[in-house]
Short mmCIF file of C-alpha atoms in Angstrom, two decimals:
data_model
loop_
_atom_site.label_atom_id
_atom_site.label_comp_id
_atom_site.label_asym_id
_atom_site.label_seq_id
_atom_site.Cartn_x
_atom_site.Cartn_y
_atom_site.Cartn_z
CA ASP A 761 35.25 24.25 -21.79
CA ALA A 762 32.99 22.54 -24.34
CA LYS A 763 29.63 21.21 -23.22
CA THR A 764 28.73 17.56 -23.47
CA THR A 765 25.47 15.68 -23.99
CA GLN A 766 24.86 12.24 -22.52
CA PRO A 767 21.75 10.06 -22.21
CA PRO A 768 20.34 10.26 -18.68
CA SER A 769 20.29 6.50 -18.12
CA MET A 770 21.19 3.16 -19.67
CA ASP A 771 20.82 -0.52 -18.81
CA CYS A 772 23.32 -3.29 -19.43
CA ALA A 773 23.29 -7.02 -18.71
CA GLU A 774 26.05 -8.31 -16.48
CA GLY A 775 28.93 -9.72 -18.51
CA ARG A 776 28.00 -7.79 -21.64
CA ALA A 777 29.76 -4.72 -22.98
CA ALA A 778 28.41 -1.36 -21.85
CA ASN A 779 28.71 1.36 -24.49
CA LEU A 780 28.17 4.87 -23.13
CA PRO A 781 27.89 7.63 -25.75
CA CYS A 782 28.81 11.29 -25.42
CA ASN A 783 28.34 14.18 -27.82
CA HIS A 784 30.75 17.11 -27.71
CA SER A 785 30.16 18.85 -31.02
CA THR A 786 31.79 22.14 -29.94
CA ILE A 787 35.04 20.60 -28.76
CA SER A 788 38.16 22.62 -29.53
CA GLY A 789 41.40 21.29 -30.92
CA ASN A 790 43.20 21.61 -27.59
CA GLU A 791 40.51 19.93 -25.50
CA TYR A 792 40.74 16.37 -24.25
CA VAL A 793 37.85 14.00 -23.55
CA TYR A 794 37.78 12.64 -19.99
CA TRP A 795 35.53 10.11 -18.36
CA TYR A 796 34.84 9.82 -14.64
CA ARG A 797 32.38 7.70 -12.73
CA GLN A 798 30.65 8.07 -9.38
CA ILE A 799 29.56 4.97 -7.53
CA HIS A 800 26.64 5.61 -5.20
CA SER A 801 27.55 8.64 -3.11
CA GLN A 802 31.32 8.34 -3.27
CA GLY A 803 33.62 10.92 -4.83
CA PRO A 804 34.05 10.68 -8.62
CA GLN A 805 36.79 8.39 -9.93
CA TYR A 806 38.88 8.98 -13.04
CA ILE A 807 38.48 6.30 -15.73
CA ILE A 808 40.22 7.32 -18.94
CA HIS A 809 41.00 10.25 -21.21
CA GLY A 810 41.96 10.85 -24.86
CA LEU A 811 42.59 13.49 -27.50
CA LYS A 812 41.89 11.92 -30.88
CA ASN A 813 43.17 8.36 -30.83
CA ASN A 814 41.37 5.43 -29.26
CA GLU A 815 42.59 4.65 -25.78
CA THR A 816 42.43 1.56 -23.59
CA ASN A 817 43.38 0.89 -19.99
CA GLU A 818 42.56 -1.74 -17.40
CA MET A 819 39.16 -0.22 -16.73
CA ALA A 820 37.76 0.74 -20.13
CA SER A 821 38.23 1.73 -23.75
CA LEU A 822 37.58 5.15 -25.24
CA ILE A 823 36.58 5.51 -28.88
CA ILE A 824 36.68 9.06 -30.29
CA THR A 825 35.23 9.75 -33.74
CA GLU A 826 37.51 11.13 -36.42
CA ASP A 827 35.86 14.56 -36.29
CA ARG A 828 36.10 14.44 -32.45
CA LYS A 829 32.49 15.52 -32.06
CA SER A 830 31.49 12.40 -30.15
CA SER A 831 32.98 9.55 -28.18
CA THR A 832 32.00 6.23 -26.61
CA LEU A 833 33.19 4.74 -23.36
CA ILE A 834 33.24 0.95 -23.46
CA LEU A 835 33.21 -1.26 -20.39
CA PRO A 836 34.01 -4.60 -22.05
CA HIS A 837 32.49 -6.96 -19.47
CA ALA A 838 30.21 -5.00 -17.18
CA THR A 839 29.75 -6.20 -13.61
CA LEU A 840 27.21 -5.22 -10.96
CA ARG A 841 29.93 -3.06 -9.38
CA ASP A 842 30.01 -0.92 -12.54
CA THR A 843 26.55 0.44 -11.70
CA ALA A 844 27.30 4.16 -11.35
CA VAL A 845 26.89 7.60 -12.89
CA TYR A 846 29.35 8.14 -15.73
CA TYR A 847 30.47 11.66 -16.59
CA CYS A 848 31.91 12.71 -19.94
CA ILE A 849 33.93 15.90 -19.72
CA VAL A 850 35.94 17.90 -22.22
CA ARG A 851 38.57 20.35 -21.09
CA VAL A 852 41.90 21.82 -22.00
CA VAL A 853 45.21 20.39 -20.91
CA GLY A 854 46.06 21.55 -17.41
CA GLY A 855 42.49 22.53 -16.65
CA GLY A 856 41.93 19.86 -14.06
CA PHE A 857 41.22 22.39 -11.36
CA LYS A 858 38.18 23.72 -13.15
CA THR A 859 36.34 20.66 -14.37
CA ILE A 860 32.69 21.28 -15.18
CA PHE A 861 30.55 18.19 -14.62
CA GLY A 862 27.23 17.66 -16.37
CA ALA A 863 24.43 15.36 -15.21
CA GLY A 864 26.12 12.23 -16.60
CA THR A 865 24.63 8.85 -17.55
CA ARG A 866 23.29 6.56 -14.86
CA LEU A 867 24.31 3.04 -15.86
CA PHE A 868 22.38 0.13 -14.34
CA VAL A 869 24.07 -3.24 -14.69
CA LYS A 870 21.55 -6.01 -14.18
CA ALA A 871 22.14 -9.65 -13.28
CA ASN B 481 49.42 8.37 1.04
CA ALA B 482 46.04 9.23 2.49
CA GLY B 483 45.07 11.04 -0.72
CA VAL B 484 42.35 13.66 -0.25
CA THR B 485 40.75 13.76 3.18
CA GLN B 486 37.67 15.71 4.25
CA THR B 487 36.25 16.46 7.67
CA PRO B 488 33.65 16.20 9.00
CA LYS B 489 31.84 13.38 7.17
CA PHE B 490 28.44 14.61 8.34
CA GLN B 491 27.24 17.95 9.71
CA VAL B 492 23.91 19.45 10.68
CA LEU B 493 23.66 23.24 10.99
CA LYS B 494 20.93 25.68 11.83
CA THR B 495 20.14 28.53 9.46
CA GLY B 496 22.53 31.39 10.03
CA GLN B 497 25.30 29.36 11.60
CA SER B 498 28.78 29.41 10.10
CA MET B 499 31.25 26.58 9.76
CA THR B 500 34.35 25.45 7.90
CA LEU B 501 34.65 22.26 5.89
CA GLN B 502 38.19 20.96 5.95
CA CYS B 503 40.07 19.47 3.01
CA ALA B 504 43.65 18.25 2.94
CA GLN B 505 45.79 16.39 0.43
CA ASP B 506 49.22 14.80 0.84
CA MET B 507 50.12 14.38 -2.84
CA ASN B 508 51.76 17.80 -3.23
CA HIS B 509 49.15 18.77 -5.80
CA GLU B 510 49.02 22.40 -6.87
CA TYR B 511 45.39 22.43 -7.88
CA MET B 512 42.45 22.02 -5.51
CA SER B 513 38.73 22.48 -5.98
CA TRP B 514 35.44 22.40 -4.10
CA TYR B 515 32.23 21.01 -5.60
CA ARG B 516 28.71 20.58 -4.31
CA GLN B 517 26.31 17.88 -5.39
CA ASP B 518 22.59 18.19 -4.76
CA PRO B 519 20.40 15.06 -4.77
CA GLY B 520 20.13 13.54 -8.24
CA MET B 521 22.33 16.22 -9.76
CA GLY B 522 25.83 16.45 -11.15
CA LEU B 523 28.70 18.23 -9.43
CA ARG B 524 28.90 22.03 -9.51
CA LEU B 525 32.17 23.87 -9.01
CA ILE B 526 32.17 26.32 -6.08
CA HIS B 527 35.75 27.61 -5.83
CA TYR B 528 39.14 26.46 -6.97
CA SER B 529 42.81 27.19 -6.36
CA VAL B 530 45.82 26.86 -8.64
CA GLY B 531 48.33 27.22 -5.82
CA ALA B 532 48.95 28.58 -2.35
CA GLY B 533 47.62 32.11 -2.09
CA ILE B 534 45.62 31.90 -5.33
CA THR B 535 41.88 31.21 -5.45
CA ASP B 536 39.06 31.91 -7.89
CA GLN B 537 35.32 31.45 -8.21
CA GLY B 538 33.58 28.60 -9.94
CA GLU B 539 29.96 28.22 -11.06
CA VAL B 540 28.22 28.68 -7.68
CA PRO B 541 30.46 30.72 -5.33
CA ASN B 542 27.84 32.77 -3.47
CA GLY B 543 27.68 32.09 0.25
CA TYR B 544 31.11 30.44 0.38
CA ASN B 545 34.64 31.64 1.04
CA VAL B 546 37.94 29.87 0.52
CA SER B 547 41.59 30.47 1.24
CA ARG B 548 44.74 28.56 0.41
CA SER B 549 47.56 29.35 2.83
CA THR B 550 49.38 26.06 2.26
CA THR B 551 49.66 23.58 -0.60
CA GLU B 552 48.07 20.86 1.52
CA ASP B 553 44.93 22.57 2.84
CA PHE B 554 41.93 24.17 1.16
CA PRO B 555 39.13 24.92 3.65
CA LEU B 556 35.65 25.98 2.57
CA ARG B 557 33.77 28.42 4.79
CA LEU B 558 30.02 28.81 4.95
CA LEU B 559 29.45 32.34 6.22
CA SER B 560 25.75 32.12 7.15
CA ALA B 561 24.27 28.72 6.38
CA ALA B 562 20.99 28.53 4.46
CA PRO B 563 18.75 25.52 3.72
CA SER B 564 19.70 25.89 0.04
CA GLN B 565 23.23 24.89 1.01
CA THR B 566 22.11 21.44 2.06
CA SER B 567 24.23 19.24 -0.15
CA VAL B 568 27.16 16.86 -0.38
CA TYR B 569 30.46 18.70 -0.68
CA PHE B 570 33.45 17.17 -2.46
CA CYS B 571 37.00 18.42 -2.42
CA ALA B 572 39.38 17.45 -5.24
CA SER B 573 43.03 17.92 -6.07
CA SER B 574 45.10 17.47 -9.19
CA PRO B 575 48.73 17.93 -10.24
CA GLY B 576 49.96 21.29 -11.48
CA PRO B 577 50.44 22.50 -15.04
CA GLY B 578 52.51 20.68 -17.60
CA LEU B 579 50.87 17.30 -17.17
CA VAL B 580 48.69 16.18 -20.03
CA TYR B 581 46.01 14.23 -18.29
CA ASN B 582 45.74 16.08 -15.02
CA GLU B 583 43.52 13.55 -13.31
CA GLN B 584 41.48 14.82 -10.39
CA PHE B 585 41.44 12.93 -7.11
CA PHE B 586 38.30 13.34 -5.01
CA GLY B 587 37.74 13.13 -1.30
CA PRO B 588 34.94 11.05 0.30
CA GLY B 589 32.63 14.04 0.73
CA THR B 590 30.95 15.95 3.57
CA ARG B 591 27.19 15.59 3.89
CA LEU B 592 25.77 18.87 5.13
CA THR B 593 22.19 19.49 6.24
CA VAL B 594 20.99 23.00 7.06
CA LEU B 595 17.76 23.19 9.03
#
């Protein structure tokens, strides 16, 4: 699976959009981009995934560049409860049993 | 559905002791995995299974054994606990092949301290 690079930490004001970047320059054509988050010491939680088109669900939006070498997770209206570590992962279809997590980005949402 | 359950929630062991961390899922998922997370670090894959009777090693398998006799259960055994195994252990499951997104569902974790 391709490696990813994320900033170690970011701040965001409550109510503003949080934009979390991820570089995955060695991504292969059959690899998807997934985002998970981990709130405090709980188990990670799936947020969203995509291949090459932008995706949106009730939690977030995922923007993937045309060359697929980077992506951005957008939390449109961040709340204090969004303070967490966010993991960007790339892996092949059906590879969910062997997900490799990096260090992620620690997002602090401030009042 | 209870999802992914793990027992115990907390455990303290002495060096050299052995124990089994339990993991069960009631979603009929084929895939299951064990991760450890050290303080301030990301998750590291220990072992995984793609179905009953099939297991394989992840990034950090040394000192741990697994087996998968049923679809529902995937226990993790510490053979001879060492202080370096002090960590939070997460079990995860996900649906089998053929599904595009293959989201992983994580348990609440077991916090293990080895003295």
